[in-house]
Amino acid sequence: MPLVNMKDMLQHAYDHGYAVGAFDLVSLDFLQGIIDAAERSHAPVILSLAESHFEYFDFELIMPAVETAARRATVPVAIHLDHGASLASAVQAINTGCNGVMVDASAVGFTENTHITKSVVDMAHACGVPVEGELGYVPGVEGEDAERHPGDVAYTSLEESTAYVEQTGVDFLAVSIGTVHGRMKGKPRLDFQRLKQINDALGIPLVIHGGTGLSDDQFRQLIANGVAKINYYTALSDAAAKQIKNNINSANNGGYTTLLENTRRVIAEETERCIHLWGSAGRAAEILAQCEAWNPVEHLIIYNIDGLDNHGTKSMISKGKRILSAIPGVRKVFTGEAVKQDASFRYTWLVRFCHPAVIDSYREHPDHISFADNMFRPVAGERISIDYLALDSQPDEVR
Ligand code: 13P
C-alpha cells in the first residue's frame, strides 16, 4: 500500500507547513539509500527519475525495482518523472509506473509552454496522475557545475503564473526564484518576496528545483512561503563520489563492490539530514491514514470467438495487445487462452490500469473504440467484462 497519491501527499505537506524531498536516483544504491533514510525518519518521500539521467540507466529496467521498493516500504512513497521532455515521455512514464509527472517546457515561450503543459495535464488527469509544471527558467543540469551550463535565471512572473495555472490545470508549480541545478556558483540569492506573492495568488503546492547548496535558513523560508516539494540530487551524487574516492585511496586490491562500499550509507545520511530539515520526518502515519492508496485496477474480459480461425484470432489478439498497451494509464495487457478445452470462455484479456480514473478514459480513448468496434466486438459476441480494484497490491504483482 505505501505507494500513495502524490497530490494528496503534497497537499498534506502544503497544509501542514513542511516539504517532501524529491530525490533523483540514478542507481540501486540511490534507490536503497533514499528509502532507508525515509524509513528511518518515518517520512514520506518522492522517488524521482529525471529524463536527463536516462542515459545513465535503462528507465524500463529500473522501474520495476523502484516500484517494488515503494510498495514494500512502510512509509508513503510516490514515483515521479522529473523534467519530462514531451507528452510521449509522460505517457511512457505513467505506463511504466510513475504516479506523478513533471512536464518541463520552461525553455519555450509562455504560449507554447502552456499548450504543451495542458496536453500533458489532460492526458495525466485522465489517468488520475497529478502534474507539475514549470514557469521561468532554472539553469544548470543536475549533478554538474552550474557555471558550465550557461543561461541566466529567468524568474517566474506573478502574472504569468496565475494565467499558466488557470489555463493548464497543473497541480503543482515549479518556480524560478534564484536557485540553479547543480552546484551553486557563489552564494545563492533567492527572491522570497516574489515567492510569497506567487504563493498568495495561487494557493497550490510550489516546487523548488536545484535544492543543493541552499542554507538551512533558506530552506525554512522557502517552506514558510508555500514550497511543499524540494528537488535534490547533486549533493547526494557528491556524497557518493566522495565516498568512492575515499574507497579508491584506501583499498589495496579492491574490485567493483569494494569501491562502491558505503555509498548507499552516505546517500542515506544526506537524505536523512534533508528530511529532518524540511520537516517531513515523523509524518508517515498521518499521510498513510489520509491519502489515497495508489492501487491498480484490473480490467478483466473473458470471451469466446465466433467467425475467426485460429490464425485470425491470434492476429486480432496481438494487434489488440499492441494498440491497447499504448493507451495512457495502461500498465500491462495480459492475453490468455483457457487451459481446458471445455472451458465456458476460451480467451481472456487482463488489462491493468494504473488508477480507477483509467476505466473511463480507456473506454473513451479513440484507439480503444476503434479496436473494440472494428476488430473485437464483431467476433466476440459472448463475453463478460468486470473491473476489479486491487485490494492490496504486493510488490510481486506490480508488473
Ligand atoms: P540539485 O541537483 O541542484 O539538487 O537539483 C536537483 C533538481 O532540481 C532535480 O530536478
mmCIF file of C-alpha atoms and ligand atoms in Angstrom:
data_model
loop_
_atom_site.group_PDB
_atom_site.id
_atom_site.type_symbol
_atom_site.label_atom_id
_atom_site.label_comp_id
_atom_site.label_asym_id
_atom_site.label_seq_id
_atom_site.Cartn_x
_atom_site.Cartn_y
_atom_site.Cartn_z
ATOM 1 C CA MET A 1 0.000 0.000 0.000
ATOM 2 C CA PRO A 2 2.680 2.637 0.703
ATOM 3 C CA LEU A 3 2.581 3.881 -2.861
ATOM 4 C CA VAL A 4 0.227 6.848 -2.414
ATOM 5 C CA ASN A 5 -1.401 9.552 -4.496
ATOM 6 C CA MET A 6 1.236 12.295 -4.847
ATOM 7 C CA LYS A 7 -1.353 15.078 -4.985
ATOM 8 C CA ASP A 8 -2.694 14.056 -1.567
ATOM 9 C CA MET A 9 0.865 13.742 -0.230
ATOM 10 C CA LEU A 10 1.910 17.226 -1.340
ATOM 11 C CA GLN A 11 -1.371 18.808 -0.262
ATOM 12 C CA HIS A 12 -0.731 17.413 3.226
ATOM 13 C CA ALA A 13 2.767 18.932 3.212
ATOM 14 C CA TYR A 14 1.436 22.269 1.939
ATOM 15 C CA ASP A 15 -1.360 22.381 4.542
ATOM 16 C CA HIS A 16 0.968 21.449 7.401
ATOM 17 C CA GLY A 17 3.963 23.634 6.528
ATOM 18 C CA TYR A 18 6.647 21.150 5.568
ATOM 19 C CA ALA A 19 8.225 19.902 2.330
ATOM 20 C CA VAL A 20 8.637 16.404 0.909
ATOM 21 C CA GLY A 21 12.028 15.625 -0.650
ATOM 22 C CA ALA A 22 12.005 14.520 -4.287
ATOM 23 C CA PHE A 23 15.358 12.794 -4.550
ATOM 24 C CA ASP A 24 16.615 11.908 -8.016
ATOM 25 C CA LEU A 25 18.014 8.405 -8.254
ATOM 26 C CA VAL A 26 20.439 7.008 -10.811
ATOM 27 C CA SER A 27 21.159 3.531 -9.427
ATOM 28 C CA LEU A 28 20.055 0.924 -6.904
ATOM 29 C CA ASP A 29 22.429 2.452 -4.309
ATOM 30 C CA PHE A 30 20.499 5.722 -4.596
ATOM 31 C CA LEU A 31 17.142 3.939 -4.502
ATOM 32 C CA GLN A 32 18.009 1.941 -1.395
ATOM 33 C CA GLY A 33 19.770 4.837 0.328
ATOM 34 C CA ILE A 34 16.777 7.151 -0.176
ATOM 35 C CA ILE A 35 14.278 4.537 1.020
ATOM 36 C CA ASP A 36 16.479 3.663 4.038
ATOM 37 C CA ALA A 37 16.523 7.336 5.055
ATOM 38 C CA ALA A 38 12.748 7.707 4.682
ATOM 39 C CA GLU A 39 12.139 4.530 6.696
ATOM 40 C CA ARG A 40 14.476 5.608 9.486
ATOM 41 C CA SER A 41 12.820 9.039 9.633
ATOM 42 C CA HIS A 42 9.215 7.782 9.275
ATOM 43 C CA ALA A 43 8.879 10.245 6.419
ATOM 44 C CA PRO A 44 7.027 10.453 3.105
ATOM 45 C CA VAL A 45 9.372 10.516 0.143
ATOM 46 C CA ILE A 46 9.290 11.016 -3.620
ATOM 47 C CA LEU A 47 11.462 8.748 -5.755
ATOM 48 C CA SER A 48 12.296 10.957 -8.684
ATOM 49 C CA LEU A 49 13.630 9.900 -12.095
ATOM 50 C CA ALA A 50 14.958 12.700 -14.290
ATOM 51 C CA GLU A 51 14.677 12.193 -18.031
ATOM 52 C CA SER A 52 18.069 13.920 -18.432
ATOM 53 C CA HIS A 53 19.564 10.971 -16.487
ATOM 54 C CA PHE A 54 18.122 8.243 -18.709
ATOM 55 C CA GLU A 55 21.481 7.976 -20.480
ATOM 56 C CA TYR A 56 22.933 6.546 -17.219
ATOM 57 C CA PHE A 57 20.374 3.779 -16.680
ATOM 58 C CA ASP A 58 17.617 1.940 -18.514
ATOM 59 C CA PHE A 59 14.379 3.531 -17.313
ATOM 60 C CA GLU A 60 12.254 0.463 -18.104
ATOM 61 C CA LEU A 61 14.710 -1.829 -16.327
ATOM 62 C CA ILE A 62 14.992 0.213 -13.158
ATOM 63 C CA MET A 63 11.287 0.990 -12.761
ATOM 64 C CA PRO A 64 10.215 -2.471 -11.506
ATOM 65 C CA ALA A 65 12.850 -2.121 -8.764
ATOM 66 C CA VAL A 66 11.636 1.389 -7.934
ATOM 67 C CA GLU A 67 8.031 0.225 -7.753
ATOM 68 C CA THR A 68 8.933 -2.813 -5.663
ATOM 69 C CA ALA A 69 10.848 -0.598 -3.223
ATOM 70 C CA ALA A 70 7.872 1.755 -2.992
ATOM 71 C CA ARG A 71 5.286 -0.993 -2.483
ATOM 72 C CA ARG A 72 7.229 -2.824 0.183
ATOM 73 C CA ALA A 73 8.112 0.365 2.097
ATOM 74 C CA THR A 74 6.276 1.104 5.336
ATOM 75 C CA VAL A 75 6.358 4.869 4.656
ATOM 76 C CA PRO A 76 4.317 6.661 1.958
ATOM 77 C CA VAL A 77 6.109 6.896 -1.377
ATOM 78 C CA ALA A 78 5.353 8.483 -4.761
ATOM 79 C CA ILE A 79 7.232 7.866 -8.021
ATOM 80 C CA HIS A 80 7.790 10.918 -10.177
ATOM 81 C CA LEU A 81 9.068 11.676 -13.685
ATOM 82 C CA ASP A 82 11.367 14.697 -13.296
ATOM 83 C CA HIS A 83 11.825 17.109 -16.235
ATOM 84 C CA GLY A 84 9.763 15.104 -18.715
ATOM 85 C CA ALA A 85 10.559 16.417 -22.178
ATOM 86 C CA SER A 86 7.294 15.704 -24.021
ATOM 87 C CA LEU A 87 3.782 14.305 -23.908
ATOM 88 C CA ALA A 88 5.180 10.962 -25.135
ATOM 89 C CA SER A 89 7.657 10.881 -22.204
ATOM 90 C CA ALA A 90 4.823 11.499 -19.759
ATOM 91 C CA VAL A 91 2.695 8.684 -21.251
ATOM 92 C CA GLN A 92 5.655 6.293 -21.135
ATOM 93 C CA ALA A 93 6.387 7.250 -17.513
ATOM 94 C CA ILE A 94 2.779 6.686 -16.389
ATOM 95 C CA ASN A 95 2.512 3.377 -18.241
ATOM 96 C CA THR A 96 5.797 2.286 -16.645
ATOM 97 C CA GLY A 97 4.738 3.139 -13.085
ATOM 98 C CA CYS A 98 5.184 6.856 -12.298
ATOM 99 C CA ASN A 99 2.251 8.332 -10.385
ATOM 100 C CA GLY A 100 3.368 11.939 -10.763
ATOM 101 C CA VAL A 101 4.841 13.620 -13.831
ATOM 102 C CA MET A 102 6.618 16.876 -14.485
ATOM 103 C CA VAL A 103 6.473 18.473 -17.882
ATOM 104 C CA ASP A 104 9.347 20.871 -18.420
ATOM 105 C CA ALA A 105 8.523 23.156 -21.313
ATOM 106 C CA SER A 106 10.063 26.106 -19.481
ATOM 107 C CA ALA A 107 12.627 26.734 -22.223
ATOM 108 C CA VAL A 108 9.949 27.737 -24.760
ATOM 109 C CA GLY A 109 7.730 30.828 -24.619
ATOM 110 C CA PHE A 110 4.678 31.189 -22.383
ATOM 111 C CA THR A 111 2.096 30.301 -25.062
ATOM 112 C CA GLU A 112 3.857 27.151 -26.189
ATOM 113 C CA ASN A 113 4.689 26.105 -22.627
ATOM 114 C CA THR A 114 1.003 26.496 -21.725
ATOM 115 C CA HIS A 115 -0.069 24.498 -24.770
ATOM 116 C CA ILE A 116 2.360 21.592 -24.150
ATOM 117 C CA THR A 117 1.639 21.520 -20.416
ATOM 118 C CA LYS A 118 -2.136 21.498 -20.972
ATOM 119 C CA SER A 119 -1.850 18.472 -23.273
ATOM 120 C CA VAL A 120 0.106 16.610 -20.562
ATOM 121 C CA VAL A 121 -2.374 17.639 -17.846
ATOM 122 C CA ASP A 122 -5.370 16.441 -19.904
ATOM 123 C CA MET A 123 -3.722 13.065 -20.507
ATOM 124 C CA ALA A 124 -2.356 12.598 -16.966
ATOM 125 C CA HIS A 125 -5.523 13.680 -15.144
ATOM 126 C CA ALA A 126 -7.464 11.154 -17.221
ATOM 127 C CA CYS A 127 -5.117 8.603 -15.602
ATOM 128 C CA GLY A 128 -5.550 10.037 -12.083
ATOM 129 C CA VAL A 129 -1.938 11.294 -12.154
ATOM 130 C CA PRO A 130 -1.040 14.811 -10.925
ATOM 131 C CA VAL A 131 1.218 17.113 -12.938
ATOM 132 C CA GLU A 132 3.976 19.562 -12.044
ATOM 133 C CA GLY A 133 4.594 22.415 -14.483
ATOM 134 C CA GLU A 134 7.435 24.924 -14.549
ATOM 135 C CA LEU A 135 7.431 28.598 -15.378
ATOM 136 C CA GLY A 136 10.603 30.642 -15.605
ATOM 137 C CA TYR A 137 13.997 29.025 -16.099
ATOM 138 C CA VAL A 138 16.214 27.303 -13.520
ATOM 139 C CA PRO A 139 19.588 26.976 -15.270
ATOM 140 C CA GLY A 140 22.147 24.208 -14.918
ATOM 141 C CA VAL A 141 21.991 20.439 -15.044
ATOM 142 C CA GLU A 142 21.581 18.099 -12.092
ATOM 143 C CA GLY A 143 24.929 16.873 -10.843
ATOM 144 C CA GLU A 144 27.021 19.291 -12.863
ATOM 145 C CA ASP A 145 28.586 22.636 -12.077
ATOM 146 C CA ALA A 146 26.041 25.312 -12.785
ATOM 147 C CA GLU A 147 28.717 27.582 -14.256
ATOM 148 C CA ARG A 148 29.347 25.050 -17.030
ATOM 149 C CA HIS A 149 25.747 25.433 -18.159
ATOM 150 C CA PRO A 150 25.159 28.884 -19.493
ATOM 151 C CA GLY A 151 21.915 30.722 -19.188
ATOM 152 C CA ASP A 152 20.623 33.209 -16.676
ATOM 153 C CA VAL A 153 17.912 32.552 -14.172
ATOM 154 C CA ALA A 154 14.585 33.636 -15.703
ATOM 155 C CA TYR A 155 12.417 34.489 -12.708
ATOM 156 C CA THR A 156 8.825 33.246 -12.621
ATOM 157 C CA SER A 157 6.440 36.144 -13.190
ATOM 158 C CA LEU A 158 3.452 36.525 -10.885
ATOM 159 C CA GLU A 159 1.046 37.474 -13.692
ATOM 160 C CA GLU A 160 2.142 34.600 -15.920
ATOM 161 C CA SER A 161 1.968 32.041 -13.127
ATOM 162 C CA THR A 162 -1.685 32.846 -12.396
ATOM 163 C CA ALA A 163 -2.617 32.566 -16.083
ATOM 164 C CA TYR A 164 -0.492 29.410 -16.529
ATOM 165 C CA VAL A 165 -2.098 27.544 -13.612
ATOM 166 C CA GLU A 166 -5.599 28.588 -14.712
ATOM 167 C CA GLN A 167 -5.065 27.630 -18.339
ATOM 168 C CA THR A 168 -3.197 24.363 -17.799
ATOM 169 C CA GLY A 169 -4.719 22.999 -14.562
ATOM 170 C CA VAL A 170 -1.320 21.889 -13.186
ATOM 171 C CA ASP A 171 -1.418 20.554 -9.632
ATOM 172 C CA PHE A 172 1.985 21.902 -8.544
ATOM 173 C CA LEU A 173 4.133 24.696 -9.896
ATOM 174 C CA ALA A 174 7.937 24.712 -10.029
ATOM 175 C CA VAL A 175 9.046 28.315 -9.635
ATOM 176 C CA SER A 176 12.293 30.009 -10.537
ATOM 177 C CA ILE A 177 13.314 32.449 -7.813
ATOM 178 C CA GLY A 178 17.114 32.236 -7.943
ATOM 179 C CA THR A 179 18.090 28.571 -7.487
ATOM 180 C CA VAL A 180 20.161 26.665 -10.067
ATOM 181 C CA HIS A 181 20.515 22.973 -10.757
ATOM 182 C CA GLY A 182 23.849 21.520 -9.708
ATOM 183 C CA ARG A 183 26.467 23.156 -7.520
ATOM 184 C CA MET A 184 25.840 26.794 -6.738
ATOM 185 C CA LYS A 185 28.125 29.469 -8.113
ATOM 186 C CA GLY A 186 28.691 31.824 -5.200
ATOM 187 C CA LYS A 187 26.016 32.355 -2.570
ATOM 188 C CA PRO A 188 22.527 31.954 -3.996
ATOM 189 C CA ARG A 189 20.238 34.962 -3.518
ATOM 190 C CA LEU A 190 16.595 33.986 -3.502
ATOM 191 C CA ASP A 191 13.655 36.288 -4.232
ATOM 192 C CA PHE A 192 11.382 35.413 -1.288
ATOM 193 C CA GLN A 193 9.106 38.397 -1.943
ATOM 194 C CA ARG A 194 8.296 37.005 -5.389
ATOM 195 C CA LEU A 195 7.735 33.529 -3.922
ATOM 196 C CA LYS A 196 5.348 34.901 -1.300
ATOM 197 C CA GLN A 197 3.320 36.781 -3.917
ATOM 198 C CA ILE A 198 3.063 33.695 -6.135
ATOM 199 C CA ASN A 199 2.026 31.539 -3.176
ATOM 200 C CA ASP A 200 -0.603 34.076 -2.024
ATOM 201 C CA ALA A 201 -2.020 34.246 -5.550
ATOM 202 C CA LEU A 202 -2.028 30.524 -6.398
ATOM 203 C CA GLY A 203 -2.592 28.619 -3.149
ATOM 204 C CA ILE A 204 -1.192 25.354 -4.599
ATOM 205 C CA PRO A 205 1.918 23.396 -3.549
ATOM 206 C CA LEU A 206 5.039 25.017 -5.012
ATOM 207 C CA VAL A 207 8.205 23.189 -6.030
ATOM 208 C CA ILE A 208 11.858 24.216 -5.844
ATOM 209 C CA HIS A 209 14.392 22.722 -8.218
ATOM 210 C CA GLY A 210 18.098 22.965 -7.506
ATOM 211 C CA GLY A 211 17.951 22.233 -3.776
ATOM 212 C CA THR A 212 21.696 21.501 -3.463
ATOM 213 C CA GLY A 213 23.698 24.298 -1.860
ATOM 214 C CA LEU A 214 20.896 26.223 -0.138
ATOM 215 C CA SER A 215 21.305 27.132 3.535
ATOM 216 C CA ASP A 216 19.131 25.777 6.345
ATOM 217 C CA ASP A 217 17.561 29.197 6.752
ATOM 218 C CA GLN A 218 16.797 29.474 3.025
ATOM 219 C CA PHE A 219 15.038 26.112 3.147
ATOM 220 C CA ARG A 220 12.960 27.277 6.122
ATOM 221 C CA GLN A 221 11.911 30.437 4.296
ATOM 222 C CA LEU A 222 11.040 28.502 1.136
ATOM 223 C CA ILE A 223 8.773 26.166 3.097
ATOM 224 C CA ALA A 224 7.182 29.074 5.002
ATOM 225 C CA ASN A 225 6.198 30.508 1.601
ATOM 226 C CA GLY A 226 4.430 27.518 0.078
ATOM 227 C CA VAL A 227 7.207 25.185 -1.096
ATOM 228 C CA ALA A 228 5.982 21.622 -0.460
ATOM 229 C CA LYS A 229 8.358 19.681 -2.730
ATOM 230 C CA ILE A 230 12.122 20.133 -2.917
ATOM 231 C CA ASN A 231 14.122 18.522 -5.721
ATOM 232 C CA TYR A 232 17.534 17.342 -4.649
ATOM 233 C CA TYR A 233 20.252 15.422 -6.389
ATOM 234 C CA THR A 234 23.762 16.909 -6.710
ATOM 235 C CA ALA A 235 24.602 16.722 -3.003
ATOM 236 C CA LEU A 236 23.682 13.012 -2.980
ATOM 237 C CA SER A 237 25.830 12.438 -6.046
ATOM 238 C CA ASP A 238 28.740 14.377 -4.495
ATOM 239 C CA ALA A 239 28.481 12.411 -1.223
ATOM 240 C CA ALA A 240 28.589 9.130 -3.173
ATOM 241 C CA ALA A 241 31.505 10.322 -5.331
ATOM 242 C CA LYS A 242 33.490 11.420 -2.249
ATOM 243 C CA GLN A 243 32.962 8.016 -0.669
ATOM 244 C CA ILE A 244 34.111 6.244 -3.837
ATOM 245 C CA LYS A 245 37.271 8.412 -3.945
ATOM 246 C CA ASN A 246 37.988 7.504 -0.308
ATOM 247 C CA ASN A 247 37.470 3.839 -1.143
ATOM 248 C CA ILE A 248 39.918 4.097 -4.044
ATOM 249 C CA ASN A 249 42.525 5.686 -1.791
ATOM 250 C CA SER A 250 42.158 3.140 0.960
ATOM 251 C CA ALA A 251 41.530 -0.071 -1.000
ATOM 252 C CA ASN A 252 44.697 -2.010 -1.786
ATOM 253 C CA ASN A 253 43.224 -4.542 -4.053
ATOM 254 C CA GLY A 254 39.551 -3.677 -4.289
ATOM 255 C CA GLY A 255 37.196 -4.538 -7.097
ATOM 256 C CA TYR A 256 33.885 -3.016 -8.117
ATOM 257 C CA THR A 257 31.925 -3.819 -4.963
ATOM 258 C CA THR A 258 34.791 -2.660 -2.709
ATOM 259 C CA LEU A 259 34.932 0.680 -4.497
ATOM 260 C CA LEU A 260 31.171 1.181 -4.085
ATOM 261 C CA GLU A 261 31.178 0.221 -0.389
ATOM 262 C CA ASN A 262 29.213 2.580 1.874
ATOM 263 C CA THR A 263 27.879 4.752 -0.953
ATOM 264 C CA ARG A 264 24.355 3.694 -0.021
ATOM 265 C CA ARG A 265 25.049 4.719 3.591
ATOM 266 C CA VAL A 266 26.320 8.210 2.746
ATOM 267 C CA ILE A 267 23.413 8.796 0.349
ATOM 268 C CA ALA A 268 21.043 7.789 3.164
ATOM 269 C CA GLU A 269 22.779 10.140 5.634
ATOM 270 C CA GLU A 270 22.471 13.190 3.384
ATOM 271 C CA THR A 271 18.856 12.293 2.519
ATOM 272 C CA GLU A 272 18.020 11.937 6.196
ATOM 273 C CA ARG A 273 19.577 15.315 7.003
ATOM 274 C CA CYS A 274 17.272 16.924 4.410
ATOM 275 C CA ILE A 275 14.187 15.049 5.568
ATOM 276 C CA HIS A 276 14.674 16.362 9.121
ATOM 277 C CA LEU A 277 15.498 19.879 7.961
ATOM 278 C CA TRP A 278 12.440 20.100 5.707
ATOM 279 C CA GLY A 279 10.012 18.883 8.385
ATOM 280 C CA SER A 280 8.792 15.672 6.765
ATOM 281 C CA ALA A 281 10.273 13.373 9.438
ATOM 282 C CA GLY A 282 7.597 11.633 11.510
ATOM 283 C CA ARG A 283 4.763 12.428 9.043
ATOM 284 C CA ALA A 284 4.385 8.956 7.518
ATOM 285 C CA ALA A 285 1.484 7.708 9.644
ATOM 286 C CA GLU A 286 -0.697 10.808 9.096
ATOM 287 C CA ILE A 287 -0.192 10.582 5.343
ATOM 288 C CA LEU A 288 -0.935 6.882 5.186
ATOM 289 C CA ALA A 289 -4.156 7.500 7.106
ATOM 290 C CA GLN A 290 -5.271 10.459 4.981
ATOM 291 C CA CYS A 291 -4.030 9.871 1.418
ATOM 292 C CA GLU A 292 -5.424 7.666 -1.329
ATOM 293 C CA ALA A 293 -3.516 4.407 -1.720
ATOM 294 C CA TRP A 294 -2.200 4.043 -5.265
ATOM 295 C CA ASN A 295 -3.570 0.679 -6.333
ATOM 296 C CA PRO A 296 -4.219 -0.568 -9.855
ATOM 297 C CA VAL A 297 -7.487 -1.709 -11.397
ATOM 298 C CA GLU A 298 -7.675 -4.984 -13.276
ATOM 299 C CA HIS A 299 -9.993 -4.786 -16.290
ATOM 300 C CA LEU A 300 -10.939 -8.415 -16.944
ATOM 301 C CA ILE A 301 -12.684 -9.724 -20.051
ATOM 302 C CA ILE A 302 -13.392 -13.387 -20.708
ATOM 303 C CA TYR A 303 -14.807 -14.181 -24.127
ATOM 304 C CA ASN A 304 -15.443 -16.624 -26.939
ATOM 305 C CA ILE A 305 -14.629 -16.023 -30.598
ATOM 306 C CA ASP A 306 -17.036 -16.669 -33.432
ATOM 307 C CA GLY A 307 -16.135 -16.314 -37.113
ATOM 308 C CA LEU A 308 -12.310 -16.273 -36.965
ATOM 309 C CA ASP A 309 -9.961 -19.216 -37.454
ATOM 310 C CA ASN A 310 -7.050 -19.812 -35.099
ATOM 311 C CA HIS A 311 -4.674 -17.637 -37.149
ATOM 312 C CA GLY A 312 -7.224 -14.785 -37.359
ATOM 313 C CA THR A 313 -7.842 -14.989 -33.607
ATOM 314 C CA LYS A 314 -4.127 -14.831 -32.730
ATOM 315 C CA SER A 315 -3.615 -11.928 -35.133
ATOM 316 C CA MET A 316 -6.554 -9.975 -33.614
ATOM 317 C CA ILE A 317 -5.155 -10.618 -30.112
ATOM 318 C CA SER A 318 -1.620 -9.494 -30.931
ATOM 319 C CA LYS A 319 -2.837 -6.337 -32.737
ATOM 320 C CA GLY A 320 -5.082 -5.585 -29.768
ATOM 321 C CA LYS A 321 -2.233 -6.053 -27.328
ATOM 322 C CA ARG A 322 -0.060 -3.574 -29.214
ATOM 323 C CA ILE A 323 -2.824 -0.973 -29.577
ATOM 324 C CA LEU A 324 -4.212 -1.217 -26.040
ATOM 325 C CA SER A 325 -0.782 -1.208 -24.345
ATOM 326 C CA ALA A 326 -0.079 2.256 -25.744
ATOM 327 C CA ILE A 327 -3.207 3.874 -24.276
ATOM 328 C CA PRO A 328 -2.316 6.234 -21.404
ATOM 329 C CA GLY A 329 -2.760 4.622 -17.995
ATOM 330 C CA VAL A 330 -2.410 1.024 -19.231
ATOM 331 C CA ARG A 331 0.296 -0.704 -17.200
ATOM 332 C CA LYS A 332 0.073 -4.145 -18.748
ATOM 333 C CA VAL A 333 -2.031 -6.184 -21.173
ATOM 334 C CA PHE A 334 -2.135 -9.899 -20.469
ATOM 335 C CA THR A 335 -3.788 -12.187 -23.002
ATOM 336 C CA GLY A 336 -4.598 -15.825 -22.373
ATOM 337 C CA GLU A 337 -6.272 -18.953 -23.663
ATOM 338 C CA ALA A 338 -8.089 -21.442 -21.422
ATOM 339 C CA VAL A 339 -6.049 -24.465 -20.400
ATOM 340 C CA LYS A 340 -9.062 -26.792 -20.585
ATOM 341 C CA GLN A 341 -10.767 -27.318 -23.956
ATOM 342 C CA ASP A 342 -14.241 -27.351 -22.389
ATOM 343 C CA ALA A 343 -13.908 -24.044 -20.504
ATOM 344 C CA SER A 344 -17.059 -21.892 -20.793
ATOM 345 C CA PHE A 345 -14.946 -18.994 -22.014
ATOM 346 C CA ARG A 346 -11.921 -19.680 -24.181
ATOM 347 C CA TYR A 347 -9.961 -16.410 -24.111
ATOM 348 C CA THR A 348 -9.133 -13.595 -21.725
ATOM 349 C CA TRP A 349 -7.835 -10.043 -21.690
ATOM 350 C CA LEU A 350 -6.469 -8.795 -18.391
ATOM 351 C CA VAL A 351 -5.711 -5.099 -18.761
ATOM 352 C CA ARG A 352 -4.075 -3.422 -15.763
ATOM 353 C CA PHE A 353 -4.910 0.269 -15.309
ATOM 354 C CA CYS A 354 -2.721 2.442 -13.093
ATOM 355 C CA HIS A 355 -5.747 4.046 -11.368
ATOM 356 C CA PRO A 356 -9.576 3.786 -11.382
ATOM 357 C CA ALA A 357 -9.781 7.002 -13.468
ATOM 358 C CA VAL A 358 -8.490 4.970 -16.422
ATOM 359 C CA ILE A 359 -11.699 2.876 -16.529
ATOM 360 C CA ASP A 360 -13.469 5.811 -18.220
ATOM 361 C CA SER A 361 -10.582 7.336 -20.168
ATOM 362 C CA TYR A 362 -9.633 3.934 -21.610
ATOM 363 C CA ARG A 363 -13.220 3.165 -22.645
ATOM 364 C CA GLU A 364 -13.467 6.541 -24.409
ATOM 365 C CA HIS A 365 -9.994 6.515 -25.954
ATOM 366 C CA PRO A 366 -10.257 6.578 -29.794
ATOM 367 C CA ASP A 367 -7.755 3.708 -30.184
ATOM 368 C CA HIS A 368 -9.777 1.528 -27.831
ATOM 369 C CA ILE A 369 -13.058 2.420 -29.522
ATOM 370 C CA SER A 370 -11.662 1.693 -32.974
ATOM 371 C CA PHE A 371 -10.148 -1.662 -31.937
ATOM 372 C CA ALA A 372 -13.209 -2.737 -29.963
ATOM 373 C CA ASP A 373 -15.767 -1.696 -32.608
ATOM 374 C CA ASN A 374 -13.912 -2.889 -35.692
ATOM 375 C CA MET A 375 -11.839 -5.878 -34.618
ATOM 376 C CA PHE A 376 -13.045 -7.273 -31.305
ATOM 377 C CA ARG A 377 -16.782 -6.903 -30.694
ATOM 378 C CA PRO A 378 -17.850 -8.181 -34.158
ATOM 379 C CA VAL A 379 -16.223 -11.564 -33.376
ATOM 380 C CA ALA A 380 -16.562 -11.719 -29.574
ATOM 381 C CA GLY A 381 -20.305 -11.773 -29.033
ATOM 382 C CA GLU A 382 -20.201 -13.859 -25.897
ATOM 383 C CA ARG A 383 -18.199 -12.126 -23.181
ATOM 384 C CA ILE A 384 -18.077 -10.953 -19.582
ATOM 385 C CA SER A 385 -16.288 -7.795 -18.565
ATOM 386 C CA ILE A 386 -15.561 -6.659 -14.976
ATOM 387 C CA ASP A 387 -13.229 -4.059 -13.396
ATOM 388 C CA TYR A 388 -11.556 -5.063 -10.142
ATOM 389 C CA LEU A 389 -9.789 -2.646 -7.811
ATOM 390 C CA ALA A 390 -6.736 -4.380 -6.338
ATOM 391 C CA LEU A 391 -7.348 -4.634 -2.604
ATOM 392 C CA ASP A 392 -3.708 -4.876 -1.688
ATOM 393 C CA SER A 393 -1.019 -4.647 -4.322
ATOM 394 C CA GLN A 394 2.084 -6.573 -3.338
ATOM 395 C CA PRO A 395 5.497 -5.987 -4.900
ATOM 396 C CA ASP A 396 5.428 -9.141 -6.976
ATOM 397 C CA GLU A 397 2.133 -8.158 -8.578
ATOM 398 C CA VAL A 398 3.213 -4.820 -9.891
ATOM 399 C CA ARG A 399 4.391 -5.716 -13.338
HETATM 400 P P1 13P B 1 20.202 19.785 -7.458
HETATM 401 O O1 13P B 1 20.976 18.813 -8.271
HETATM 402 O O2 13P B 1 20.755 21.172 -7.515
HETATM 403 O O3 13P B 1 19.988 19.335 -6.050
HETATM 404 O O4 13P B 1 18.753 19.915 -8.141
HETATM 405 C C1 13P B 1 18.025 18.757 -8.393
HETATM 406 C C2 13P B 1 16.801 19.064 -9.185
HETATM 407 O O5 13P B 1 16.309 20.174 -9.194
HETATM 408 C C3 13P B 1 16.204 17.970 -9.956
HETATM 409 O O6 13P B 1 15.110 18.374 -10.719
#
